[in-house]
mmCIF file of C-alpha atoms and ligand atoms in Angstrom:
data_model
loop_
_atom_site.group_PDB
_atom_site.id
_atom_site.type_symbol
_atom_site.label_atom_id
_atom_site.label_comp_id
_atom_site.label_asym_id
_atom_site.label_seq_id
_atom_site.Cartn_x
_atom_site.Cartn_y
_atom_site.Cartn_z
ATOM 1 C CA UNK V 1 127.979 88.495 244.409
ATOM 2 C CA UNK V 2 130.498 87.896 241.693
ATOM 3 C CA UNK V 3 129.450 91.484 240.012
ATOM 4 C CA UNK V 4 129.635 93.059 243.366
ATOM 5 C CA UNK V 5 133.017 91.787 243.463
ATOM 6 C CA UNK V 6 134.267 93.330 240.416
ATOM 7 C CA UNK V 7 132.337 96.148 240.790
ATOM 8 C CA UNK V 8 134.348 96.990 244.415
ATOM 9 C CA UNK V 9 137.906 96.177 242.537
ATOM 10 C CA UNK V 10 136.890 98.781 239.869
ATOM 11 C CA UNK V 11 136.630 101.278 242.482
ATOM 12 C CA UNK V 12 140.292 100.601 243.406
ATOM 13 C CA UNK V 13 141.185 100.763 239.520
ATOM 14 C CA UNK V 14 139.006 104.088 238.842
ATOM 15 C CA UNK V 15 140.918 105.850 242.218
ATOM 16 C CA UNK V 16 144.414 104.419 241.021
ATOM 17 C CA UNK V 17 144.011 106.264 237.230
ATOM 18 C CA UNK V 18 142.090 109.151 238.916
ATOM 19 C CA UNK V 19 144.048 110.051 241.631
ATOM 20 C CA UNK V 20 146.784 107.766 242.405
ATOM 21 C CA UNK V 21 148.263 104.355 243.113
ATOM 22 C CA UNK V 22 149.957 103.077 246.664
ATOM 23 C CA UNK V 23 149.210 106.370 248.510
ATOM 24 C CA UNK V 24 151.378 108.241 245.991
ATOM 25 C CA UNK V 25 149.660 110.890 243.584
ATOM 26 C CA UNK V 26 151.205 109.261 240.755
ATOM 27 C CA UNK V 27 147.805 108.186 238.541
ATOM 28 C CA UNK V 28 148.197 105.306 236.308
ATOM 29 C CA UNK V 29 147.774 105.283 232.366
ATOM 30 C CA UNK V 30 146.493 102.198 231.669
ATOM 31 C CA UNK V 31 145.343 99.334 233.335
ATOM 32 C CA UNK V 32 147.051 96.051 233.022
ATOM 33 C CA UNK V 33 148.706 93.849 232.142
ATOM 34 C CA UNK V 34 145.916 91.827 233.271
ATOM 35 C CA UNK V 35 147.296 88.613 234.099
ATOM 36 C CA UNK V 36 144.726 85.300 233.138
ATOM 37 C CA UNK V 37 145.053 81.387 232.877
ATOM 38 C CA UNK V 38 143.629 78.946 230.507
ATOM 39 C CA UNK V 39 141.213 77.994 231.478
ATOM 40 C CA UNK V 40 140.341 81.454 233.312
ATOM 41 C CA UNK V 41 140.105 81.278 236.792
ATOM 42 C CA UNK V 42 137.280 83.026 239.103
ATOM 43 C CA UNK V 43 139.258 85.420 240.600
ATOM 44 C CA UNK V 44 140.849 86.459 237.149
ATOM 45 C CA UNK V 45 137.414 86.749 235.506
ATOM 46 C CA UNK V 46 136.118 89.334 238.715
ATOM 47 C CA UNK V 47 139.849 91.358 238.175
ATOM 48 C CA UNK V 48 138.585 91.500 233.735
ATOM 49 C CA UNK V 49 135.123 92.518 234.483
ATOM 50 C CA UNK V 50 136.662 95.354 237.416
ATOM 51 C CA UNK V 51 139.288 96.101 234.494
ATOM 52 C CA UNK V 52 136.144 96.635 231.943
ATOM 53 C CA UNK V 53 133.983 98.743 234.557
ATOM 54 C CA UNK V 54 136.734 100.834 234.751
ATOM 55 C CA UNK V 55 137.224 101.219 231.530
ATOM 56 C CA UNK V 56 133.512 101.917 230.270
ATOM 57 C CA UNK V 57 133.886 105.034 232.871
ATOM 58 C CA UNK V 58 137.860 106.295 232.016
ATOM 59 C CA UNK V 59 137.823 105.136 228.081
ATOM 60 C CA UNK V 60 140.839 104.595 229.300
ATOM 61 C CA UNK V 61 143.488 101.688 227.429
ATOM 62 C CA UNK V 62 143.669 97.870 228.923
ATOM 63 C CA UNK V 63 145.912 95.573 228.344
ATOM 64 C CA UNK V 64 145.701 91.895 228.592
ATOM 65 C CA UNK V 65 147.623 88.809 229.198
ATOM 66 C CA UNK V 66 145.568 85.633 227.335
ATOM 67 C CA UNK V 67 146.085 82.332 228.846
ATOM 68 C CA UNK V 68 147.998 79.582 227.089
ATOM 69 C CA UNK V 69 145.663 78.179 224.804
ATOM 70 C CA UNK V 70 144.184 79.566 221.093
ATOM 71 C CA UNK V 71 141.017 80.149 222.538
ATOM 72 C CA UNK V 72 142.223 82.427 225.146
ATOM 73 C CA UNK V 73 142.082 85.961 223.310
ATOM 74 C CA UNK V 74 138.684 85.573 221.898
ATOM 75 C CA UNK V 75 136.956 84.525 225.282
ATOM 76 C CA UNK V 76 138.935 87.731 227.176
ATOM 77 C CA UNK V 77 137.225 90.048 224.711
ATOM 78 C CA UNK V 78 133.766 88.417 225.442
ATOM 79 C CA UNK V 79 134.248 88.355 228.712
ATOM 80 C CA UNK V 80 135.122 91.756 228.291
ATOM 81 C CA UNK V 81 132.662 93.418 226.392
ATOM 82 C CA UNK V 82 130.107 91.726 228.256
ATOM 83 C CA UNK V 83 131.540 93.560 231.542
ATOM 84 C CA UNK V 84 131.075 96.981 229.155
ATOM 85 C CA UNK V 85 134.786 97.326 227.889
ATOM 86 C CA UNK V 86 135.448 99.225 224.818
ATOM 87 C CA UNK V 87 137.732 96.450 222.726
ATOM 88 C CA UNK V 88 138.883 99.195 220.767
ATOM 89 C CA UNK V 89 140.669 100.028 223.435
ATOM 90 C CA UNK V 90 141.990 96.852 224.549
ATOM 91 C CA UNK V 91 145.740 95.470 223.566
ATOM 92 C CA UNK V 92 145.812 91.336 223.217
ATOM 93 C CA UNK V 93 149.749 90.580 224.352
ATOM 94 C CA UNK V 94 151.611 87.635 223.342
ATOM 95 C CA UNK V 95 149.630 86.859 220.140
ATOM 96 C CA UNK V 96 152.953 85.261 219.155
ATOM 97 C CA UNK V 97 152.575 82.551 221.503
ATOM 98 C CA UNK V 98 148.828 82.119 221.393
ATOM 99 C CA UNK V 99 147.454 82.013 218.150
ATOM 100 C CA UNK V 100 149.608 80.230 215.154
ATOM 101 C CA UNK V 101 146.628 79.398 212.672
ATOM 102 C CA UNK V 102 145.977 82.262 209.522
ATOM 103 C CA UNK V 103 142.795 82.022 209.201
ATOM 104 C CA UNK V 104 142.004 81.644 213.079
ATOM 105 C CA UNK V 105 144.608 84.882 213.807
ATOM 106 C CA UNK V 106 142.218 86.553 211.533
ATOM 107 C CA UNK V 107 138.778 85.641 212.729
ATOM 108 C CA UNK V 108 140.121 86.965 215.939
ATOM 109 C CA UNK V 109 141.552 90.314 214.651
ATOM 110 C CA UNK V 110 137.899 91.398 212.949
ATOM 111 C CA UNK V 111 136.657 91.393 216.896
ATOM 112 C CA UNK V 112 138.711 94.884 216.705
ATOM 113 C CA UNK V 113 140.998 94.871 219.892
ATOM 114 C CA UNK V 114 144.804 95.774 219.223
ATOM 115 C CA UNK V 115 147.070 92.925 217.956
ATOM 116 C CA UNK V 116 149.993 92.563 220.190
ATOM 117 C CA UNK V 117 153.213 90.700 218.716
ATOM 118 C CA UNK V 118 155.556 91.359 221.664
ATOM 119 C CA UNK V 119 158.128 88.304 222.438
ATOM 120 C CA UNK V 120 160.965 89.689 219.627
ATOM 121 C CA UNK V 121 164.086 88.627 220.474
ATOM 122 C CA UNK V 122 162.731 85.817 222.093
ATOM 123 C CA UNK V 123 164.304 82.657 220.144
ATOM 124 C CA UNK V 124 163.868 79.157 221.435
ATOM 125 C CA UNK V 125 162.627 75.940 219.891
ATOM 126 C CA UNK V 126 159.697 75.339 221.514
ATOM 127 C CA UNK V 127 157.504 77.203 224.071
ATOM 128 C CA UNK V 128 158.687 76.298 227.402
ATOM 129 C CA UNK V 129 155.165 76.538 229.082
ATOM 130 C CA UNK V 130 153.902 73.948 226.209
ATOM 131 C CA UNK V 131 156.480 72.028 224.721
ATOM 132 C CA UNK V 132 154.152 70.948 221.716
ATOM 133 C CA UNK V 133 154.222 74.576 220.469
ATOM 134 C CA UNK V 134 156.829 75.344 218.073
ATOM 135 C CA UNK V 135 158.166 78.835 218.900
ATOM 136 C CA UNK V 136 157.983 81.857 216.332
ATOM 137 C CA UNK V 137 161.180 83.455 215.158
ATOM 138 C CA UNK V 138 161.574 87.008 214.971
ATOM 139 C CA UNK V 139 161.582 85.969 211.046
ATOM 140 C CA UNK V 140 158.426 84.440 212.013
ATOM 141 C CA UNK V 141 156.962 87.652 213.732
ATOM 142 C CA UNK V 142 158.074 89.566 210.774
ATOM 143 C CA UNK V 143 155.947 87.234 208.337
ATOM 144 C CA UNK V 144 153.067 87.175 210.431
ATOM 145 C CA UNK V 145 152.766 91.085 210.700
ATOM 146 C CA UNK V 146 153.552 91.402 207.042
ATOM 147 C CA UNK V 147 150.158 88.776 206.739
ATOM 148 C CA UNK V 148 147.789 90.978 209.001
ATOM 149 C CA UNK V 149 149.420 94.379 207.626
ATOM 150 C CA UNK V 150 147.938 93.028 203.636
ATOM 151 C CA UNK V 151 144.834 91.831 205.311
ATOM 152 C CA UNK V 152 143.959 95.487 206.528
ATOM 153 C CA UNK V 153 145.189 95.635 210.310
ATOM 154 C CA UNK V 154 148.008 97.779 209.772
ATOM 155 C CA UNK V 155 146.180 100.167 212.508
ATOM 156 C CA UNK V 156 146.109 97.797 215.145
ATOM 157 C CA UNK V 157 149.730 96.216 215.447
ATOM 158 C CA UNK V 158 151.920 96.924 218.009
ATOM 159 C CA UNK V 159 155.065 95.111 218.941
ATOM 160 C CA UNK V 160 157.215 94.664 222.049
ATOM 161 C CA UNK V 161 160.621 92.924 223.589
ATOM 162 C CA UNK V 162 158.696 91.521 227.088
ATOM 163 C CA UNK V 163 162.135 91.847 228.520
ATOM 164 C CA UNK V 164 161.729 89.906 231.941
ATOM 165 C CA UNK V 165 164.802 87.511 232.341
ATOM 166 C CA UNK V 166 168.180 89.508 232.850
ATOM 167 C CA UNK V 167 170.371 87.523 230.513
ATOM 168 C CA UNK V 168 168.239 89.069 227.733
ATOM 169 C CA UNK V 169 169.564 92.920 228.534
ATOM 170 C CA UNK V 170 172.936 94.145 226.802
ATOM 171 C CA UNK V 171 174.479 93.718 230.438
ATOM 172 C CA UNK V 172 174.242 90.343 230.293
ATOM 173 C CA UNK V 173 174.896 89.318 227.048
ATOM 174 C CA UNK V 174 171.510 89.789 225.821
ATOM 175 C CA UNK V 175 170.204 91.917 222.818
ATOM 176 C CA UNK V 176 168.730 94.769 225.198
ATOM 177 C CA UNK V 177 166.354 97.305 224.493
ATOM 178 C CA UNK V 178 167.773 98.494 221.055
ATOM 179 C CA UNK V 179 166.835 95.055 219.325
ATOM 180 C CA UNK V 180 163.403 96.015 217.674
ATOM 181 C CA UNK V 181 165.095 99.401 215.986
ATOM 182 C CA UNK V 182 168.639 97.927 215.667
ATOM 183 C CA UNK V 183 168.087 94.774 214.114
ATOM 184 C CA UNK V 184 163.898 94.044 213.389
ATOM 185 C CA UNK V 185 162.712 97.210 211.770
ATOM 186 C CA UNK V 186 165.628 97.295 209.346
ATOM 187 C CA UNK V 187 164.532 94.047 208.479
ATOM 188 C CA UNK V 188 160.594 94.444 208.306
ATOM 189 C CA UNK V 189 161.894 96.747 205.339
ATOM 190 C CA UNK V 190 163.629 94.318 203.385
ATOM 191 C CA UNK V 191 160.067 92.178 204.352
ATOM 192 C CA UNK V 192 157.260 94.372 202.293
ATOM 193 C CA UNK V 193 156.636 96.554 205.459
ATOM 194 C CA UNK V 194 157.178 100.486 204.339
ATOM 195 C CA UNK V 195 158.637 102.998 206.705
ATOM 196 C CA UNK V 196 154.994 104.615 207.029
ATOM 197 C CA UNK V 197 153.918 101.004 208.080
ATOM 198 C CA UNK V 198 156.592 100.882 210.373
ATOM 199 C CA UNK V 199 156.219 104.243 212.035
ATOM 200 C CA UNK V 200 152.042 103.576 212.290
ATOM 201 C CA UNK V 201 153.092 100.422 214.671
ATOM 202 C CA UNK V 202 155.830 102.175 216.676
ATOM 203 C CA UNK V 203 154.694 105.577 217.352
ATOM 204 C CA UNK V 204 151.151 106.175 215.964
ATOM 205 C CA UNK V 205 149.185 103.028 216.853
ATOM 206 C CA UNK V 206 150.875 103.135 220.337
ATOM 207 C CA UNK V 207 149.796 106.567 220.808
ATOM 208 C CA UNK V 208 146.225 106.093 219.836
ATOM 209 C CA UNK V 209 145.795 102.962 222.126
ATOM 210 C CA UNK V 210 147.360 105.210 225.130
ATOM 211 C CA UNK V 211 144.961 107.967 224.360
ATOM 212 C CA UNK V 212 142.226 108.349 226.864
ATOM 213 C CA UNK V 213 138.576 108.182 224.910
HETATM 214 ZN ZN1 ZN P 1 152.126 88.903 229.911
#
């Protein structure tokens, strides 16, 4: 029943990349993000395993959303390839919040998906979800894809603001769209990151992940 499920939702997926989405004939170019909880519910785990369906059929990129817990990324990407999902073409978002341990950030980058550090600009104390997590820096972020760029994954990073509140765009006091090429690249310079480092994790690692298989 539950396959059956999933099986039906990647038939809405497959039609929305294939020939369009809300009656339009605009066709989507990835799938996601795909939203999930910690601990994942049901109806999240049927919406992965449609997600992965698709995805075995397209080769086309996913994205997904871990719940709030350390665990989170590595279960998605069983629960993925399980379903038949390609995890080399899967993004993990919000890494920054998820995973804080080295030598746990690694085990989960050998399972091969791409590493997503996407909250910059985002600069707060503590987590607000889960106030006993002590919130990266952008300084932080920096260090931590430094770490996984000596450690090999240079070809997997990819970085993001998340902008969803307004008082983070330029409009509203906030440091807008610019930030990440105004004020963190220059910076990831200064940080052991080269210019061919940097342009891998905002053009060509992008553009691979968005490529269709
Ligand atoms: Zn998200």
């Amino acid at each position: 029943m539950c396959f059956y499920v999933s099986f039906q939702l990647a038939d809405v997926i497959l039609s929305e990349v294939l020939h369009g989405a809300d009656g339009t004939d605009i066709r989507c170019g990835v799938i996601g993000e795909i939203g999930t909880s910690w601990p994942i519910t049901d109806s999240e785990k049927k919406v992965l395993q449609a997600a992965a369906h698709a995805q075995k059929q397209l080769g086309c990129p996913v994205l997904i959303h871990p719940g709030r817990n350390n665990a989170a990324p590595k279960e998605l990407i069983r629960i993925l390839q399980e379903a038949g999902g390609d995890v080399s073409k899967t993004t993990m978002c919000h890494l920054d919040r998820t995973i804080y341990d080295p030598a746990e950030l690694l085990e989960f980058a050998k399972l091969g998906s791409y590493l997503e550090y996407d909250l910059f600009g985002t600069e707060m104390l503590n987590y607000p979800f889960n106030l006993k997590v002590d919130m990266p820096s952008d300084s932080q972020r920096i260090q931590t894809l430094a770490f996984l760029i000596k450690e090999g994954y240079e070809d997997k990073l990819l970085i993001a603001h998340d902008i969803h509140t307004k008082n983070r765009l330029t409009k509203y006091g906030g440091h807008g769209y610019s930030h990440i090429l105004n004020n963190i690249v220059p910076k990831m310079l200064t940080r052991g990151i080269t210019q061919t480092q940097v342009d891998k994790i905002l053009i060509h690692n992008p553009k691979a992940f968005l490529a269709f298989k």
